Tab-separated table of C-alpha atoms and ligand atoms in Angstrom:
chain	number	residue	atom	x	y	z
R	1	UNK	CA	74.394	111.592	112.002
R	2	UNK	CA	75.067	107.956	111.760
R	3	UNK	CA	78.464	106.912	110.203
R	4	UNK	CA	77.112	104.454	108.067
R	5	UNK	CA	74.149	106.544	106.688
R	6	UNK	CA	74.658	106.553	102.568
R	7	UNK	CA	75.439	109.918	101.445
R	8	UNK	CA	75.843	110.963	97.892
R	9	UNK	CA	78.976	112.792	97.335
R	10	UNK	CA	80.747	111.145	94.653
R	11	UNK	CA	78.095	111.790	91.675
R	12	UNK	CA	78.774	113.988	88.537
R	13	UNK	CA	76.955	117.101	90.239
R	14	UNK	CA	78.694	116.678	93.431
R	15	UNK	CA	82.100	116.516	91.766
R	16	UNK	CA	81.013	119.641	89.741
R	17	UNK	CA	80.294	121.368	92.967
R	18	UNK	CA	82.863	120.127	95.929
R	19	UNK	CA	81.071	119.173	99.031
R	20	UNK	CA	82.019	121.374	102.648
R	21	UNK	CA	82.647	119.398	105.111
R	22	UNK	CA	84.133	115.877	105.371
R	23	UNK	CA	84.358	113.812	102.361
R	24	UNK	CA	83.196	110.386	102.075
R	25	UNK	CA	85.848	108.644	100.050
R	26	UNK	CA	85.341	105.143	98.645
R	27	UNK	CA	87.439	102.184	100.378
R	28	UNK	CA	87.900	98.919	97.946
R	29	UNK	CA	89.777	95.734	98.404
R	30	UNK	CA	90.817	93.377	95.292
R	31	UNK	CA	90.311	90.142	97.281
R	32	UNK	CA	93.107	87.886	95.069
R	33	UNK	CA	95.030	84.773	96.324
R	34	UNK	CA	98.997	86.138	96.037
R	35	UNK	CA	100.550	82.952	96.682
R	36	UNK	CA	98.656	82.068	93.529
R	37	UNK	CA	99.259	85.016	91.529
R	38	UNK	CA	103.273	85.551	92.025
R	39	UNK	CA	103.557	81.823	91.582
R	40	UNK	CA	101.978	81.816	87.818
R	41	UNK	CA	103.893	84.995	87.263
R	42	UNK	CA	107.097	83.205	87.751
R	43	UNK	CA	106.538	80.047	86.679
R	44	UNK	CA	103.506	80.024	84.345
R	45	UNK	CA	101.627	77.559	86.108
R	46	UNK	CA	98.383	77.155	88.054
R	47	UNK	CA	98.348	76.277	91.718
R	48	UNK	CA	95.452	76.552	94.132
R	49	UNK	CA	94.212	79.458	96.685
R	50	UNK	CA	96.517	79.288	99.490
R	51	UNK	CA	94.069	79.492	102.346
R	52	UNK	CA	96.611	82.344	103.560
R	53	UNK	CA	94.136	84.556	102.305
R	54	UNK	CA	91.641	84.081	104.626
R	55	UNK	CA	93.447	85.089	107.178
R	56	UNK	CA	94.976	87.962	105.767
R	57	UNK	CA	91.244	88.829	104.926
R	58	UNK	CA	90.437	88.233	108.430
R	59	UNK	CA	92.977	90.524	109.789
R	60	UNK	CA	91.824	93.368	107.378
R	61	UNK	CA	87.597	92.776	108.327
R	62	UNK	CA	89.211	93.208	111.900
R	63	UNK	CA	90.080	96.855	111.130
R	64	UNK	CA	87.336	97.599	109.409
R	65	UNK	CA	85.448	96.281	111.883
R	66	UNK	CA	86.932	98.349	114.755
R	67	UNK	CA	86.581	101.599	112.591
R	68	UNK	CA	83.009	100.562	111.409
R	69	UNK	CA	83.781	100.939	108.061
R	70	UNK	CA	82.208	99.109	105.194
R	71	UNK	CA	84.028	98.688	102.005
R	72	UNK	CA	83.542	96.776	98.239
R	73	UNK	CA	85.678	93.854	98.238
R	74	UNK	CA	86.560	92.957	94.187
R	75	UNK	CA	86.147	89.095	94.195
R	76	UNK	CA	88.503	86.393	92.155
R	77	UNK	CA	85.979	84.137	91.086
R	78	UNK	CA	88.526	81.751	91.974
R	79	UNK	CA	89.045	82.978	95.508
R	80	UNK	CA	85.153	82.802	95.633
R	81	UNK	CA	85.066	78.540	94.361
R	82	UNK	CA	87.525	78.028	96.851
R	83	UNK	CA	86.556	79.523	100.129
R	84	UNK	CA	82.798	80.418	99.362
R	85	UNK	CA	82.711	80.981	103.513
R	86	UNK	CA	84.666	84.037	103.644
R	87	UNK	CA	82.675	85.769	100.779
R	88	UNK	CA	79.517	84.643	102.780
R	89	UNK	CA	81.174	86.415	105.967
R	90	UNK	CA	82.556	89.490	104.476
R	91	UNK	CA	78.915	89.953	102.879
R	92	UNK	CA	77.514	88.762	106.063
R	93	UNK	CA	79.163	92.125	108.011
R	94	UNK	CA	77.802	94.513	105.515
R	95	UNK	CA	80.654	94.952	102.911
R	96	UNK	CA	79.784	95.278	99.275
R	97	UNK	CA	80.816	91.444	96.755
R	98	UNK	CA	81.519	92.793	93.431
R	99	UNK	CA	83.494	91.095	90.812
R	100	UNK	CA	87.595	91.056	89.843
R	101	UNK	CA	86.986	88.626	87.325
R	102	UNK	CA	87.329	84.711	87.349
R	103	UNK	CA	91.113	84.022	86.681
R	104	UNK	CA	92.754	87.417	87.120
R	105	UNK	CA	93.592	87.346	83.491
R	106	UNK	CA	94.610	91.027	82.007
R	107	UNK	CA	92.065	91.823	79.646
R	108	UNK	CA	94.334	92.312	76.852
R	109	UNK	CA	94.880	88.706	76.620
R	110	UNK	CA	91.635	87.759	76.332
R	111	UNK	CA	89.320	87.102	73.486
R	112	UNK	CA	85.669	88.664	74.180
R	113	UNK	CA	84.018	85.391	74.601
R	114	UNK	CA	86.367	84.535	77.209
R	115	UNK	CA	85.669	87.823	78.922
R	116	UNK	CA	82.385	87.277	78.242
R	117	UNK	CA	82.999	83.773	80.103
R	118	UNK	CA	84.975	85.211	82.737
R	119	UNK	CA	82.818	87.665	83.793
R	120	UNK	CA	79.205	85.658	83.414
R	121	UNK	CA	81.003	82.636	85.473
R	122	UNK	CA	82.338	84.872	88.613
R	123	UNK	CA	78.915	87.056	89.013
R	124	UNK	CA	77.281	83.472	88.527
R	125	UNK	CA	79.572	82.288	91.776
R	126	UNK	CA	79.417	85.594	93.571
R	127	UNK	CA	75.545	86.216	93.601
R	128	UNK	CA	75.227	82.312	94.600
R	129	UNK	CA	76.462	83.018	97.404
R	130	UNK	CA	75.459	86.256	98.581
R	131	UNK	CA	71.669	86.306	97.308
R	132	UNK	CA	72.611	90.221	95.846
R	133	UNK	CA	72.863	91.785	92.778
R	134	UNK	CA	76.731	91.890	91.757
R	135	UNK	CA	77.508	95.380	90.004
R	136	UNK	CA	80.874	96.514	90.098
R	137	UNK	CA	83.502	95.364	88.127
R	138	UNK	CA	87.204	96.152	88.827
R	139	UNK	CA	89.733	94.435	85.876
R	140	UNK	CA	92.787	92.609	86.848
R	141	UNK	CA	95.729	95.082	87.014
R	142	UNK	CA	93.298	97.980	85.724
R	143	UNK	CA	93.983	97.002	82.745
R	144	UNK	CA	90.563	97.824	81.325
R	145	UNK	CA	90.759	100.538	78.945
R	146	UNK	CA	88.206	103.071	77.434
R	147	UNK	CA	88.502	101.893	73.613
R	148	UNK	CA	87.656	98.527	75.085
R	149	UNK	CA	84.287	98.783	73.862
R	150	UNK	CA	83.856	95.500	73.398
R	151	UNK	CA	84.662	94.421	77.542
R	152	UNK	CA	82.478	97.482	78.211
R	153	UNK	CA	79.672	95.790	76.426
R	154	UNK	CA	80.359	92.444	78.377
R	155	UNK	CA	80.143	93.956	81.320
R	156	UNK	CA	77.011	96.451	80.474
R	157	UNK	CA	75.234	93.063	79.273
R	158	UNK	CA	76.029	90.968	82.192
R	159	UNK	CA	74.383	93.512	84.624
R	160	UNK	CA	77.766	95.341	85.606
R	161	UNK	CA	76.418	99.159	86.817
R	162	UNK	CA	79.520	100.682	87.818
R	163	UNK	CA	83.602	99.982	86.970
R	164	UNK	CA	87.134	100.932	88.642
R	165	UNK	CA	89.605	100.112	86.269
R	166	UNK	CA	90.654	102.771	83.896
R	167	UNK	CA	93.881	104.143	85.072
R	168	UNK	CA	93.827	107.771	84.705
R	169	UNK	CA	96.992	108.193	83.674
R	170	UNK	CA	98.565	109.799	80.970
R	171	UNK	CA	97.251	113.364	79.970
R	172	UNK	CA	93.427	112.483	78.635
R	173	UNK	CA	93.006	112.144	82.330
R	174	UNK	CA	93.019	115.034	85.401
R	175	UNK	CA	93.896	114.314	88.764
R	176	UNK	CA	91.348	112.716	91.234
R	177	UNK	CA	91.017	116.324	92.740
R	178	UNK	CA	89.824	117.798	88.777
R	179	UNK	CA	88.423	115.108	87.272
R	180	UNK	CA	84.618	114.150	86.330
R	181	UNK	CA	82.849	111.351	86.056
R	182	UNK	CA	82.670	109.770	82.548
R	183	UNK	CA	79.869	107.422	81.531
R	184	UNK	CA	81.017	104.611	79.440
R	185	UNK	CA	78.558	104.440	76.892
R	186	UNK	CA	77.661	100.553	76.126
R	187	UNK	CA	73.738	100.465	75.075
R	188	UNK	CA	73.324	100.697	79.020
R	189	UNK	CA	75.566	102.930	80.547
R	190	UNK	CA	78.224	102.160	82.874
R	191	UNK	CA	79.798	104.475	85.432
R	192	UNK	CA	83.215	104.951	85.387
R	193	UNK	CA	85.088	105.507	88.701
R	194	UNK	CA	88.676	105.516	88.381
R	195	UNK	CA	91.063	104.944	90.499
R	196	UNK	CA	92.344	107.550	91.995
R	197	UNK	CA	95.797	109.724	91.510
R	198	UNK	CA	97.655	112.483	92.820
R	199	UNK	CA	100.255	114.215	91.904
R	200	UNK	CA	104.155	113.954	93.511
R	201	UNK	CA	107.181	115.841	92.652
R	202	UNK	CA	107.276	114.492	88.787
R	203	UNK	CA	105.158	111.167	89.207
R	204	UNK	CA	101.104	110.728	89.282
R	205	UNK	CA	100.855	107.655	91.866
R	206	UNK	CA	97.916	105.531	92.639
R	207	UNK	CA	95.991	105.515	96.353
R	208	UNK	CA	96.467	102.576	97.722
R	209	UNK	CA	98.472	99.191	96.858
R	210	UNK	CA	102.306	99.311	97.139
R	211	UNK	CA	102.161	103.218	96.940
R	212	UNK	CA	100.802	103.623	100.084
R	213	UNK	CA	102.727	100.442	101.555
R	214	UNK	CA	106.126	101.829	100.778
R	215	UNK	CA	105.478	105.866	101.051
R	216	UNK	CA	105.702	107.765	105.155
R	217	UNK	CA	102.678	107.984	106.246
R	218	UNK	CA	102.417	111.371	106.735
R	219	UNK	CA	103.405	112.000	103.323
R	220	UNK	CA	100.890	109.812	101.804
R	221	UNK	CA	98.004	111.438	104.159
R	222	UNK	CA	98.732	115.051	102.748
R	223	UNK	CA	98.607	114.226	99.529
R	224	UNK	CA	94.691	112.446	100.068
R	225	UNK	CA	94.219	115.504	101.998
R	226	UNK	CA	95.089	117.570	99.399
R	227	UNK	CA	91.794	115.944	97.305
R	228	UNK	CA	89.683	115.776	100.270
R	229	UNK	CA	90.495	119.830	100.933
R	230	UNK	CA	88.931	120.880	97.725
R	231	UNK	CA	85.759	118.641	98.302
R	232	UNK	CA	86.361	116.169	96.447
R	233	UNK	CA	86.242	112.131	97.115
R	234	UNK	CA	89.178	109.903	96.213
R	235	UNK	CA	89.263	106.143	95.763
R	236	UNK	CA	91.512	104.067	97.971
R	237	UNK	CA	92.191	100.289	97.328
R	238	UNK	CA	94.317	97.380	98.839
R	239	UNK	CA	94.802	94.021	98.942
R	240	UNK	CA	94.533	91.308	101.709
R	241	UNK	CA	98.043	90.233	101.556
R	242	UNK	CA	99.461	93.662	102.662
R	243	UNK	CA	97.620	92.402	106.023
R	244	UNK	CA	99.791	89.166	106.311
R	245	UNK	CA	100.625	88.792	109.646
R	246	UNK	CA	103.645	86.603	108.316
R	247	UNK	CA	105.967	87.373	105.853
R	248	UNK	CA	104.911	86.877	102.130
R	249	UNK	CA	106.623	83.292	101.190
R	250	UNK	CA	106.523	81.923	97.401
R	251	UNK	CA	105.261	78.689	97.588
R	252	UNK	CA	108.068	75.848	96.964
R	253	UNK	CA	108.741	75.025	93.030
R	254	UNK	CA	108.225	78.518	92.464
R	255	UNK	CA	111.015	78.974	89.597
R	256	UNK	CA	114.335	80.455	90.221
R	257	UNK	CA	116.599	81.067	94.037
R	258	UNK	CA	117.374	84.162	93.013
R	259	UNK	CA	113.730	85.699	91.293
R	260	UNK	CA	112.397	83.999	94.553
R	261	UNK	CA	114.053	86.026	96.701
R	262	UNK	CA	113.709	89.402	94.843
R	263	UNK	CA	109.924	88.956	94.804
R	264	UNK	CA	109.870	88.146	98.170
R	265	UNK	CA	111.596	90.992	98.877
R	266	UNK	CA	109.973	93.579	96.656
R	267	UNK	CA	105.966	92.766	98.541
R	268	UNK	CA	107.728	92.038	102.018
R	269	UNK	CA	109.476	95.385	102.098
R	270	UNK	CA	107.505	97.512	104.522
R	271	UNK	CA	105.087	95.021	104.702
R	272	UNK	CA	104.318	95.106	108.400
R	273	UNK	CA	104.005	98.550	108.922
R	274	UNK	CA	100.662	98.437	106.932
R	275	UNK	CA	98.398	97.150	109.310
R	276	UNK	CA	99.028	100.675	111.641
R	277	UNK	CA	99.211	102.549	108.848
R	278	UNK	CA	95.870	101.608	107.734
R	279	UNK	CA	93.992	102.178	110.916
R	280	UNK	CA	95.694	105.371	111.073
R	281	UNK	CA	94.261	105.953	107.567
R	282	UNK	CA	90.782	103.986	108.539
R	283	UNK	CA	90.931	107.089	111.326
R	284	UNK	CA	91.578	110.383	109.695
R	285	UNK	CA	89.395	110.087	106.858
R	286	UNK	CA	86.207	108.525	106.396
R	287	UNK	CA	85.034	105.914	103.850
R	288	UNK	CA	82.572	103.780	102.715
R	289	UNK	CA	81.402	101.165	100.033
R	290	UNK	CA	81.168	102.313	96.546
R	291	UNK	CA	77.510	101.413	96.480
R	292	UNK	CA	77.036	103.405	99.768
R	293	UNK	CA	78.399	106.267	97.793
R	294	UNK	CA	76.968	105.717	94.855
R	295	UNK	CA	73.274	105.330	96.079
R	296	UNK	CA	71.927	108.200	94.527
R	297	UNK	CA	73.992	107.897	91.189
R	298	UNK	CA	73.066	104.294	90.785
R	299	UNK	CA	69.662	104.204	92.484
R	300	UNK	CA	70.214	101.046	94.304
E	401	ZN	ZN1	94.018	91.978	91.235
């Protein structure tokens, strides 16, 4: 069978009745300037894309490249006014464009209009580029939450099919490996696919981001496993600056010596180990775009 052939395994029936054989999990990327980010988190101010994410982006279509795997990169609609070229290429090689928002503002802090705004201006920028529907949604920091009826709406209205935001933490939600799919109902319904969990010692940690850049290896592949063993698919996400191939620096003016350095060393810390760790994950388990895996579900 060909890698790349769309398969179906992460609707509601499937999840009701685990799949045999491998398990086609979903691989995402939030594609976010950090330089950017970290520097408004510690000083409050605005500064522009550092065009260090392009090649951090690079370095991560690379590996997916060399694996053949396709994924759904979450655009900044800033990133995507900046360096409209890489969104052209990383559409151009087959990868899903769907939208992280325009100014990676946590929804909470946001009136609806501005949502409203957000989300209508980075689709706007994301579909001028590619020529293609944009229908995924992924909010800043998750932080998209199921009594937000009124983003839901937003979204629903501004052609959004599918969303991976809600954290499913807490008790209301079940491990990857239990859970189902819930429809957020918003006139038109969207589906929700969370990010995914599992379980360690006392915690619930995430797949992906600085879990899986800080945990072994080893340890962090037995716990997927442990999702992809009962049949069911989990959802894996990163970010293009844990591909760096320098170490993360805040850009100058970027507040305080000493919060400087602790940021800097919080993302650096096992920073370049990701790269091998990745293609060793890219290797063992098999992924694809969430509208590849969603084909059926979303009939697209
Ligand atoms: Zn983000």
């Amino acid at each position: 069978m060909n890698r790349h052939q769309p398969q179906t395994n992460l609707n509601r029936e499937a999840l009701n009745h685990p799949r045999v054989g491998p398990v086609l999990n979903v691989m995402s990327v939030d594609l976010e300037c950090w330089e950017q980010l970290v520097y408004r988190r510690l000083t409050g101010r605005t500064i522009q894309c550092s065009e260090n994410v392009i090649e951090a982006t690079n370095r991560l279509l690379e590996i997916f490249e060399a694996k053949g795997i396709k994924a759904t990169f979450f655009v900044l609609g800033n990133i995507a006014e900046a360096f409209p070229e890489l969104v052209k290429s990383i559409h151009g090689l087959g990868h899903e464009i769907a939208t992280h928002g325009y100014s990676h503002t946590v929804l909470d802090r946001m009136a609806p209009p501005q949502f409203r705004e957000e989300i209508r201006k980075s689709v706007s920028l994301l579909e001028s580029i590619t020529r293609e529907k944009v229908i995924g949604f992924r909010a800043p920091e998750f932080s998209l939450s199921q009594s937000m009826s009124w983003a839901i709406e937003s979204l629903a209205a501004e052609g959004i099919r599918y969303d991976s935001s809600i954290l499913p933490t807490g008790n209301a939600y079940p491990p990857a490996s239990e859970r189902t799919i819930p429809k957020l109902s918003a006139g038109k319904s969207i589906i929700e696919i969370p990010p995914s969990t599992v379980s360690f010692l006392t915690h619930r940690i995430l797949t992906g981001g600085s879990y899986f850049r800080l945990m072994p290896y080893p340890l962090m592949r037995r716990l997927l496993r442990t999702i992809n063993n009962k049949g069911f698919p989990f959802v894996f996400y990163c970010h293009p600056y844990e591909f760096s191939p320098s170490a993360l620096r805040v850009p100058d003016n970027g507040g305080s010596g000493m919060k400087v350095f602790k940021t800097e060393c919080k993302y650096n810390l096992l920073l370049r180990r990701v790269p091998r760790k990745f293609t060793a994950l890219l290797t063992e388990f098999k992924f694809a775009s969430f509208k590849e895996v969603l084909a059926h579900e979303l009939s697209v």
